């Protein structure tokens, strides 16, 4: 072994790096290391672990607590083939509801599920999945690197599915049916293996569906009744974004990765609020040294009850909280490092990362079993 650890992220400090308790939202932060074997961690503001789940699957992106305190966990379905080089990086396939002691209470499976599965409190799950397009249907997808389709000339197109607690299909949507190919082309630098790469699906208060289309740099609202796109973010307002969520005033909070941002030769990431009526960015946070905060892929933001925002700088395993004025009041770097087990992913990402897809903050009183020492 070399004397100097060659993992540059692991050489830097981990755990709690910054805390201003007078400004931070008091609570507990939940995260699931992507390269772990199924651990989900709950830490307090000082970075002390107060609870851990040990689950049987590697995270298929993230975990979240539901209103009754059960854990919604998306896991990687074992033994599935690689549909294309990046598939093992972001696929899931298993959608679990788990008790505080790690008991799996419910398990749903779809081998084509990827990125996001939003578990509702009533047992329904809204998630993104794939379907294959071949021949003329594949050729009709615009943009991307010529000749970069998946095996057999396939373009894997996104679908959105909602299933009930027992897995029965309640609603579905197909990008191939409802997206205009000319209006939603792949960025010219993207492989044509996956279109339009939906990395987030969330139900809105009005019943419609909010989705993030990374490879075409668009956030959209989809009509549950008709499947049509009711609203689209203004081109250029976000670039290769993740994790849009609806705020109390109807604005959308978005993690804007900033890859290929028009008009900017130095990339940087930011968190923005989009006004749906005007399409304008009405609030944003970026690091004072913009280039310091840059997540080329993944990432999320959560608006907290005190108005602060919890940000997940996913590739760096860096979680931090900022006030409305942009004051960073809490910072924590995930200390768990491990390698991806799938050879296809390890070849693309050979280091041992501490990445997490999303983190969430909860008030202690919102976790009903916590005081019981579970």
PDB file of N, CA and C in Angstrom, residues 64-135:
ATOM      1  N   UNK A  64     -35.685   7.830   2.336  1.00  0.00           N
ATOM      2  CA  UNK A  64     -36.452   8.972   2.859  1.00  0.00           C
ATOM      3  C   UNK A  64     -37.394   8.459   3.937  1.00  0.00           C
ATOM      4  N   UNK A  65     -37.624   9.273   4.971  1.00  0.00           N
ATOM      5  CA  UNK A  65     -38.567   8.901   6.015  1.00  0.00           C
ATOM      6  C   UNK A  65     -39.977   9.361   5.646  1.00  0.00           C
ATOM      7  N   UNK A  66     -40.953   8.514   5.911  1.00  0.00           N
ATOM      8  CA  UNK A  66     -42.350   8.839   5.668  1.00  0.00           C
ATOM      9  C   UNK A  66     -42.991   9.360   6.949  1.00  0.00           C
ATOM     10  N   UNK A  67     -44.234   9.809   6.840  1.00  0.00           N
ATOM     11  CA  UNK A  67     -44.884  10.493   7.968  1.00  0.00           C
ATOM     12  C   UNK A  67     -45.011   9.614   9.204  1.00  0.00           C
ATOM     13  N   UNK A  68     -45.144   8.318   9.024  1.00  0.00           N
ATOM     14  CA  UNK A  68     -45.304   7.425  10.169  1.00  0.00           C
ATOM     15  C   UNK A  68     -43.964   6.945  10.722  1.00  0.00           C
ATOM     16  N   UNK A  69     -42.857   7.451  10.179  1.00  0.00           N
ATOM     17  CA  UNK A  69     -41.541   7.080  10.673  1.00  0.00           C
ATOM     18  C   UNK A  69     -40.914   5.894   9.982  1.00  0.00           C
ATOM     19  N   UNK A  70     -41.649   5.240   9.074  1.00  0.00           N
ATOM     20  CA  UNK A  70     -41.040   4.146   8.321  1.00  0.00           C
ATOM     21  C   UNK A  70     -40.109   4.721   7.256  1.00  0.00           C
ATOM     22  N   UNK A  71     -39.174   3.884   6.828  1.00  0.00           N
ATOM     23  CA  UNK A  71     -38.157   4.296   5.866  1.00  0.00           C
ATOM     24  C   UNK A  71     -38.540   3.831   4.471  1.00  0.00           C
ATOM     25  N   UNK A  72     -38.563   4.765   3.527  1.00  0.00           N
ATOM     26  CA  UNK A  72     -38.713   4.411   2.113  1.00  0.00           C
ATOM     27  C   UNK A  72     -37.314   4.277   1.540  1.00  0.00           C
ATOM     28  N   UNK A  73     -36.992   3.111   1.017  1.00  0.00           N
ATOM     29  CA  UNK A  73     -35.630   2.816   0.558  1.00  0.00           C
ATOM     30  C   UNK A  73     -35.697   2.216  -0.831  1.00  0.00           C
ATOM     31  N   UNK A  74     -34.899   2.754  -1.734  1.00  0.00           N
ATOM     32  CA  UNK A  74     -34.803   2.217  -3.087  1.00  0.00           C
ATOM     33  C   UNK A  74     -33.482   1.471  -3.221  1.00  0.00           C
ATOM     34  N   UNK A  75     -33.564   0.185  -3.539  1.00  0.00           N
ATOM     35  CA  UNK A  75     -32.380  -0.652  -3.598  1.00  0.00           C
ATOM     36  C   UNK A  75     -32.083  -1.149  -4.998  1.00  0.00           C
ATOM     37  N   UNK A  76     -30.863  -1.661  -5.171  1.00  0.00           N
ATOM     38  CA  UNK A  76     -30.425  -2.199  -6.457  1.00  0.00           C
ATOM     39  C   UNK A  76     -30.794  -3.679  -6.528  1.00  0.00           C
ATOM     40  N   UNK A  77     -31.570  -4.039  -7.533  1.00  0.00           N
ATOM     41  CA  UNK A  77     -31.973  -5.431  -7.739  1.00  0.00           C
ATOM     42  C   UNK A  77     -30.762  -6.241  -8.194  1.00  0.00           C
ATOM     43  N   UNK A  78     -30.384  -7.276  -7.456  1.00  0.00           N
ATOM     44  CA  UNK A  78     -29.173  -8.028  -7.807  1.00  0.00           C
ATOM     45  C   UNK A  78     -29.324  -8.802  -9.110  1.00  0.00           C
ATOM     46  N   UNK A  79     -28.178  -9.030  -9.767  1.00  0.00           N
ATOM     47  CA  UNK A  79     -28.122  -9.965 -10.877  1.00  0.00           C
ATOM     48  C   UNK A  79     -28.670  -9.496 -12.203  1.00  0.00           C
ATOM     49  N   UNK A  80     -28.927  -8.200 -12.346  1.00  0.00           N
ATOM     50  CA  UNK A  80     -29.490  -7.702 -13.593  1.00  0.00           C
ATOM     51  C   UNK A  80     -28.384  -7.376 -14.599  1.00  0.00           C
ATOM     52  N   UNK A  81     -28.648  -7.532 -15.911  1.00  0.00           N
ATOM     53  CA  UNK A  81     -27.632  -7.217 -16.923  1.00  0.00           C
ATOM     54  C   UNK A  81     -27.471  -5.709 -17.090  1.00  0.00           C
ATOM     55  N   UNK A  82     -26.326  -5.303 -17.618  1.00  0.00           N
ATOM     56  CA  UNK A  82     -26.079  -3.893 -17.936  1.00  0.00           C
ATOM     57  C   UNK A  82     -26.700  -3.589 -19.294  1.00  0.00           C
ATOM     58  N   UNK A  83     -27.744  -2.793 -19.316  1.00  0.00           N
ATOM     59  CA  UNK A  83     -28.408  -2.450 -20.577  1.00  0.00           C
ATOM     60  C   UNK A  83     -27.548  -1.539 -21.435  1.00  0.00           C
ATOM     61  N   UNK A  84     -26.702  -0.743 -20.780  1.00  0.00           N
ATOM     62  CA  UNK A  84     -25.737   0.139 -21.439  1.00  0.00           C
ATOM     63  C   UNK A  84     -24.710   0.513 -20.372  1.00  0.00           C
ATOM     64  N   UNK A  85     -23.579   1.119 -20.736  1.00  0.00           N
ATOM     65  CA  UNK A  85     -22.480   1.286 -19.770  1.00  0.00           C
ATOM     66  C   UNK A  85     -22.857   1.959 -18.460  1.00  0.00           C
ATOM     67  N   UNK A  86     -23.726   2.957 -18.475  1.00  0.00           N
ATOM     68  CA  UNK A  86     -24.048   3.694 -17.260  1.00  0.00           C
ATOM     69  C   UNK A  86     -25.203   3.094 -16.460  1.00  0.00           C
ATOM     70  N   UNK A  87     -25.811   2.028 -16.953  1.00  0.00           N
ATOM     71  CA  UNK A  87     -27.039   1.522 -16.334  1.00  0.00           C
ATOM     72  C   UNK A  87     -26.823   1.110 -14.875  1.00  0.00           C
ATOM     73  N   UNK A  88     -25.735   0.395 -14.587  1.00  0.00           N
ATOM     74  CA  UNK A  88     -25.501  -0.032 -13.209  1.00  0.00           C
ATOM     75  C   UNK A  88     -25.201   1.146 -12.286  1.00  0.00           C
ATOM     76  N   UNK A  89     -24.846   2.295 -12.840  1.00  0.00           N
ATOM     77  CA  UNK A  89     -24.557   3.459 -12.001  1.00  0.00           C
ATOM     78  C   UNK A  89     -25.826   3.998 -11.361  1.00  0.00           C
ATOM     79  N   UNK A  90     -26.938   4.010 -12.105  1.00  0.00           N
ATOM     80  CA  UNK A  90     -28.120   4.682 -11.568  1.00  0.00           C
ATOM     81  C   UNK A  90     -29.401   3.858 -11.569  1.00  0.00           C
ATOM     82  N   UNK A  91     -29.278   2.569 -11.823  1.00  0.00           N
ATOM     83  CA  UNK A  91     -30.493   1.749 -11.773  1.00  0.00           C
ATOM     84  C   UNK A  91     -30.867   1.436 -10.332  1.00  0.00           C
ATOM     85  N   UNK A  92     -32.121   0.997 -10.169  1.00  0.00           N
ATOM     86  CA  UNK A  92     -32.599   0.563  -8.862  1.00  0.00           C
ATOM     87  C   UNK A  92     -33.236  -0.803  -8.998  1.00  0.00           C
ATOM     88  N   UNK A  93     -34.568  -0.823  -9.036  1.00  0.00           N
ATOM     89  CA  UNK A  93     -35.298  -2.071  -9.247  1.00  0.00           C
ATOM     90  C   UNK A  93     -36.078  -2.558  -8.057  1.00  0.00           C
ATOM     91  N   UNK A  94     -35.678  -2.136  -6.833  1.00  0.00           N
ATOM     92  CA  UNK A  94     -36.378  -2.550  -5.624  1.00  0.00           C
ATOM     93  C   UNK A  94     -36.845  -1.331  -4.855  1.00  0.00           C
ATOM     94  N   UNK A  95     -38.100  -1.346  -4.411  1.00  0.00           N
ATOM     95  CA  UNK A  95     -38.686  -0.229  -3.676  1.00  0.00           C
ATOM     96  C   UNK A  95     -39.251  -0.779  -2.382  1.00  0.00           C
ATOM     97  N   UNK A  96     -38.601  -0.433  -1.269  1.00  0.00           N
ATOM     98  CA  UNK A  96     -38.899  -1.036   0.026  1.00  0.00           C
ATOM     99  C   UNK A  96     -39.479  -0.024   0.993  1.00  0.00           C
ATOM    100  N   UNK A  97     -40.320  -0.535   1.886  1.00  0.00           N
ATOM    101  CA  UNK A  97     -40.752   0.213   3.066  1.00  0.00           C
ATOM    102  C   UNK A  97     -40.259  -0.563   4.277  1.00  0.00           C
ATOM    103  N   UNK A  98     -39.536   0.121   5.175  1.00  0.00           N
ATOM    104  CA  UNK A  98     -38.748  -0.558   6.196  1.00  0.00           C
ATOM    105  C   UNK A  98     -39.056   0.018   7.577  1.00  0.00           C
ATOM    106  N   UNK A  99     -39.145  -0.843   8.588  1.00  0.00           N
ATOM    107  CA  UNK A  99     -39.351  -0.400   9.953  1.00  0.00           C
ATOM    108  C   UNK A  99     -38.065   0.114  10.583  1.00  0.00           C
ATOM    109  N   UNK A 100     -38.166   0.766  11.743  1.00  0.00           N
ATOM    110  CA  UNK A 100     -36.978   1.306  12.414  1.00  0.00           C
ATOM    111  C   UNK A 100     -35.912   0.258  12.715  1.00  0.00           C
ATOM    112  N   UNK A 101     -36.315  -0.998  12.914  1.00  0.00           N
ATOM    113  CA  UNK A 101     -35.359  -2.044  13.240  1.00  0.00           C
ATOM    114  C   UNK A 101     -34.784  -2.735  12.010  1.00  0.00           C
ATOM    115  N   UNK A 102     -35.130  -2.227  10.811  1.00  0.00           N
ATOM    116  CA  UNK A 102     -34.625  -2.813   9.577  1.00  0.00           C
ATOM    117  C   UNK A 102     -35.520  -3.870   8.970  1.00  0.00           C
ATOM    118  N   UNK A 103     -36.642  -4.179   9.607  1.00  0.00           N
ATOM    119  CA  UNK A 103     -37.575  -5.158   9.055  1.00  0.00           C
ATOM    120  C   UNK A 103     -38.206  -4.624   7.775  1.00  0.00           C
ATOM    121  N   UNK A 104     -38.135  -5.407   6.702  1.00  0.00           N
ATOM    122  CA  UNK A 104     -38.751  -5.010   5.439  1.00  0.00           C
ATOM    123  C   UNK A 104     -40.250  -5.276   5.532  1.00  0.00           C
ATOM    124  N   UNK A 105     -41.044  -4.203   5.489  1.00  0.00           N
ATOM    125  CA  UNK A 105     -42.489  -4.300   5.642  1.00  0.00           C
ATOM    126  C   UNK A 105     -43.191  -4.511   4.305  1.00  0.00           C
ATOM    127  N   UNK A 106     -42.572  -4.002   3.225  1.00  0.00           N
ATOM    128  CA  UNK A 106     -43.169  -4.134   1.895  1.00  0.00           C
ATOM    129  C   UNK A 106     -42.052  -4.023   0.876  1.00  0.00           C
ATOM    130  N   UNK A 107     -42.144  -4.813  -0.179  1.00  0.00           N
ATOM    131  CA  UNK A 107     -41.118  -4.775  -1.222  1.00  0.00           C
ATOM    132  C   UNK A 107     -41.774  -4.882  -2.586  1.00  0.00           C
ATOM    133  N   UNK A 108     -41.500  -3.896  -3.438  1.00  0.00           N
ATOM    134  CA  UNK A 108     -41.977  -3.898  -4.824  1.00  0.00           C
ATOM    135  C   UNK A 108     -40.767  -3.982  -5.747  1.00  0.00           C
ATOM    136  N   UNK A 109     -40.955  -4.552  -6.915  1.00  0.00           N
ATOM    137  CA  UNK A 109     -39.833  -4.755  -7.824  1.00  0.00           C
ATOM    138  C   UNK A 109     -40.208  -4.376  -9.251  1.00  0.00           C
ATOM    139  N   UNK A 110     -39.286  -3.714  -9.927  1.00  0.00           N
ATOM    140  CA  UNK A 110     -39.375  -3.440 -11.357  1.00  0.00           C
ATOM    141  C   UNK A 110     -37.943  -3.310 -11.857  1.00  0.00           C
ATOM    142  N   UNK A 111     -37.434  -4.292 -12.611  1.00  0.00           N
ATOM    143  CA  UNK A 111     -36.028  -4.259 -13.023  1.00  0.00           C
ATOM    144  C   UNK A 111     -35.662  -3.079 -13.909  1.00  0.00           C
ATOM    145  N   UNK A 112     -36.650  -2.360 -14.448  1.00  0.00           N
ATOM    146  CA  UNK A 112     -36.357  -1.209 -15.303  1.00  0.00           C
ATOM    147  C   UNK A 112     -36.476   0.119 -14.558  1.00  0.00           C
ATOM    148  N   UNK A 113     -36.720   0.067 -13.245  1.00  0.00           N
ATOM    149  CA  UNK A 113     -36.792   1.311 -12.459  1.00  0.00           C
ATOM    150  C   UNK A 113     -35.392   1.892 -12.294  1.00  0.00           C
ATOM    151  N   UNK A 114     -35.314   3.227 -12.303  1.00  0.00           N
ATOM    152  CA  UNK A 114     -34.018   3.883 -12.131  1.00  0.00           C
ATOM    153  C   UNK A 114     -34.200   5.239 -11.461  1.00  0.00           C
ATOM    154  N   UNK A 115     -33.128   5.763 -10.915  1.00  0.00           N
ATOM    155  CA  UNK A 115     -33.031   7.092 -10.333  1.00  0.00           C
ATOM    156  C   UNK A 115     -34.012   7.344  -9.186  1.00  0.00           C
ATOM    157  N   UNK A 116     -35.267   7.556  -9.481  1.00  0.00           N
ATOM    158  CA  UNK A 116     -36.173   8.026  -8.439  1.00  0.00           C
ATOM    159  C   UNK A 116     -37.384   7.122  -8.290  1.00  0.00           C
ATOM    160  N   UNK A 117     -37.728   6.891  -7.041  1.00  0.00           N
ATOM    161  CA  UNK A 117     -39.004   6.268  -6.699  1.00  0.00           C
ATOM    162  C   UNK A 117     -39.530   7.038  -5.504  1.00  0.00           C
ATOM    163  N   UNK A 118     -40.617   7.756  -5.721  1.00  0.00           N
ATOM    164  CA  UNK A 118     -41.181   8.603  -4.678  1.00  0.00           C
ATOM    165  C   UNK A 118     -42.286   7.835  -3.971  1.00  0.00           C
ATOM    166  N   UNK A 119     -42.037   7.444  -2.723  1.00  0.00           N
ATOM    167  CA  UNK A 119     -42.993   6.684  -1.930  1.00  0.00           C
ATOM    168  C   UNK A 119     -43.966   7.638  -1.258  1.00  0.00           C
ATOM    169  N   UNK A 120     -45.250   7.410  -1.449  1.00  0.00           N
ATOM    170  CA  UNK A 120     -46.266   8.216  -0.793  1.00  0.00           C
ATOM    171  C   UNK A 120     -46.678   7.551   0.515  1.00  0.00           C
ATOM    172  N   UNK A 121     -47.211   8.354   1.417  1.00  0.00           N
ATOM    173  CA  UNK A 121     -47.554   7.841   2.742  1.00  0.00           C
ATOM    174  C   UNK A 121     -48.627   6.756   2.691  1.00  0.00           C
ATOM    175  N   UNK A 122     -49.478   6.785   1.658  1.00  0.00           N
ATOM    176  CA  UNK A 122     -50.563   5.806   1.593  1.00  0.00           C
ATOM    177  C   UNK A 122     -50.148   4.494   0.929  1.00  0.00           C
ATOM    178  N   UNK A 123     -48.859   4.352   0.602  1.00  0.00           N
ATOM    179  CA  UNK A 123     -48.375   3.102   0.032  1.00  0.00           C
ATOM    180  C   UNK A 123     -48.153   3.129  -1.460  1.00  0.00           C
ATOM    181  N   UNK A 124     -48.651   4.143  -2.152  1.00  0.00           N
ATOM    182  CA  UNK A 124     -48.379   4.245  -3.581  1.00  0.00           C
ATOM    183  C   UNK A 124     -46.916   4.632  -3.814  1.00  0.00           C
ATOM    184  N   UNK A 125     -46.396   4.264  -4.988  1.00  0.00           N
ATOM    185  CA  UNK A 125     -45.037   4.641  -5.365  1.00  0.00           C
ATOM    186  C   UNK A 125     -45.060   5.172  -6.793  1.00  0.00           C
ATOM    187  N   UNK A 126     -44.501   6.367  -6.969  1.00  0.00           N
ATOM    188  CA  UNK A 126     -44.358   6.999  -8.278  1.00  0.00           C
ATOM    189  C   UNK A 126     -42.898   6.910  -8.662  1.00  0.00           C
ATOM    190  N   UNK A 127     -42.593   6.327  -9.823  1.00  0.00           N
ATOM    191  CA  UNK A 127     -41.177   6.116 -10.136  1.00  0.00           C
ATOM    192  C   UNK A 127     -40.893   6.215 -11.634  1.00  0.00           C
ATOM    193  N   UNK A 128     -39.613   6.421 -11.939  1.00  0.00           N
ATOM    194  CA  UNK A 128     -39.156   6.480 -13.324  1.00  0.00           C
ATOM    195  C   UNK A 128     -38.625   5.111 -13.731  1.00  0.00           C
ATOM    196  N   UNK A 129     -38.863   4.747 -15.001  1.00  0.00           N
ATOM    197  CA  UNK A 129     -38.435   3.456 -15.526  1.00  0.00           C
ATOM    198  C   UNK A 129     -38.093   3.615 -17.008  1.00  0.00           C
ATOM    199  N   UNK A 130     -37.729   2.513 -17.643  1.00  0.00           N
ATOM    200  CA  UNK A 130     -37.309   2.533 -19.047  1.00  0.00           C
ATOM    201  C   UNK A 130     -38.195   1.660 -19.913  1.00  0.00           C
ATOM    202  N   UNK A 131     -38.182   1.973 -21.223  1.00  0.00           N
ATOM    203  CA  UNK A 131     -38.707   1.073 -22.242  1.00  0.00           C
ATOM    204  C   UNK A 131     -37.809   1.208 -23.474  1.00  0.00           C
ATOM    205  N   UNK A 132     -37.638   0.138 -24.262  1.00  0.00           N
ATOM    206  CA  UNK A 132     -36.744   0.203 -25.411  1.00  0.00           C
ATOM    207  C   UNK A 132     -37.433   0.780 -26.650  1.00  0.00           C
ATOM    208  N   UNK A 133     -36.705   1.651 -27.361  1.00  0.00           N
ATOM    209  CA  UNK A 133     -37.118   2.126 -28.672  1.00  0.00           C
ATOM    210  C   UNK A 133     -36.115   1.593 -29.694  1.00  0.00           C
ATOM    211  N   UNK A 134     -36.615   1.060 -30.778  1.00  0.00           N
ATOM    212  CA  UNK A 134     -35.748   0.517 -31.815  1.00  0.00           C
ATOM    213  C   UNK A 134     -36.208   1.033 -33.176  1.00  0.00           C
ATOM    214  N   UNK A 135     -35.401   0.790 -34.193  1.00  0.00           N
ATOM    215  CA  UNK A 135     -35.766   1.141 -35.557  1.00  0.00           C
ATOM    216  C   UNK A 135     -36.087   2.612 -35.722  1.00  0.00           C
TER     217      UNK A 135
END
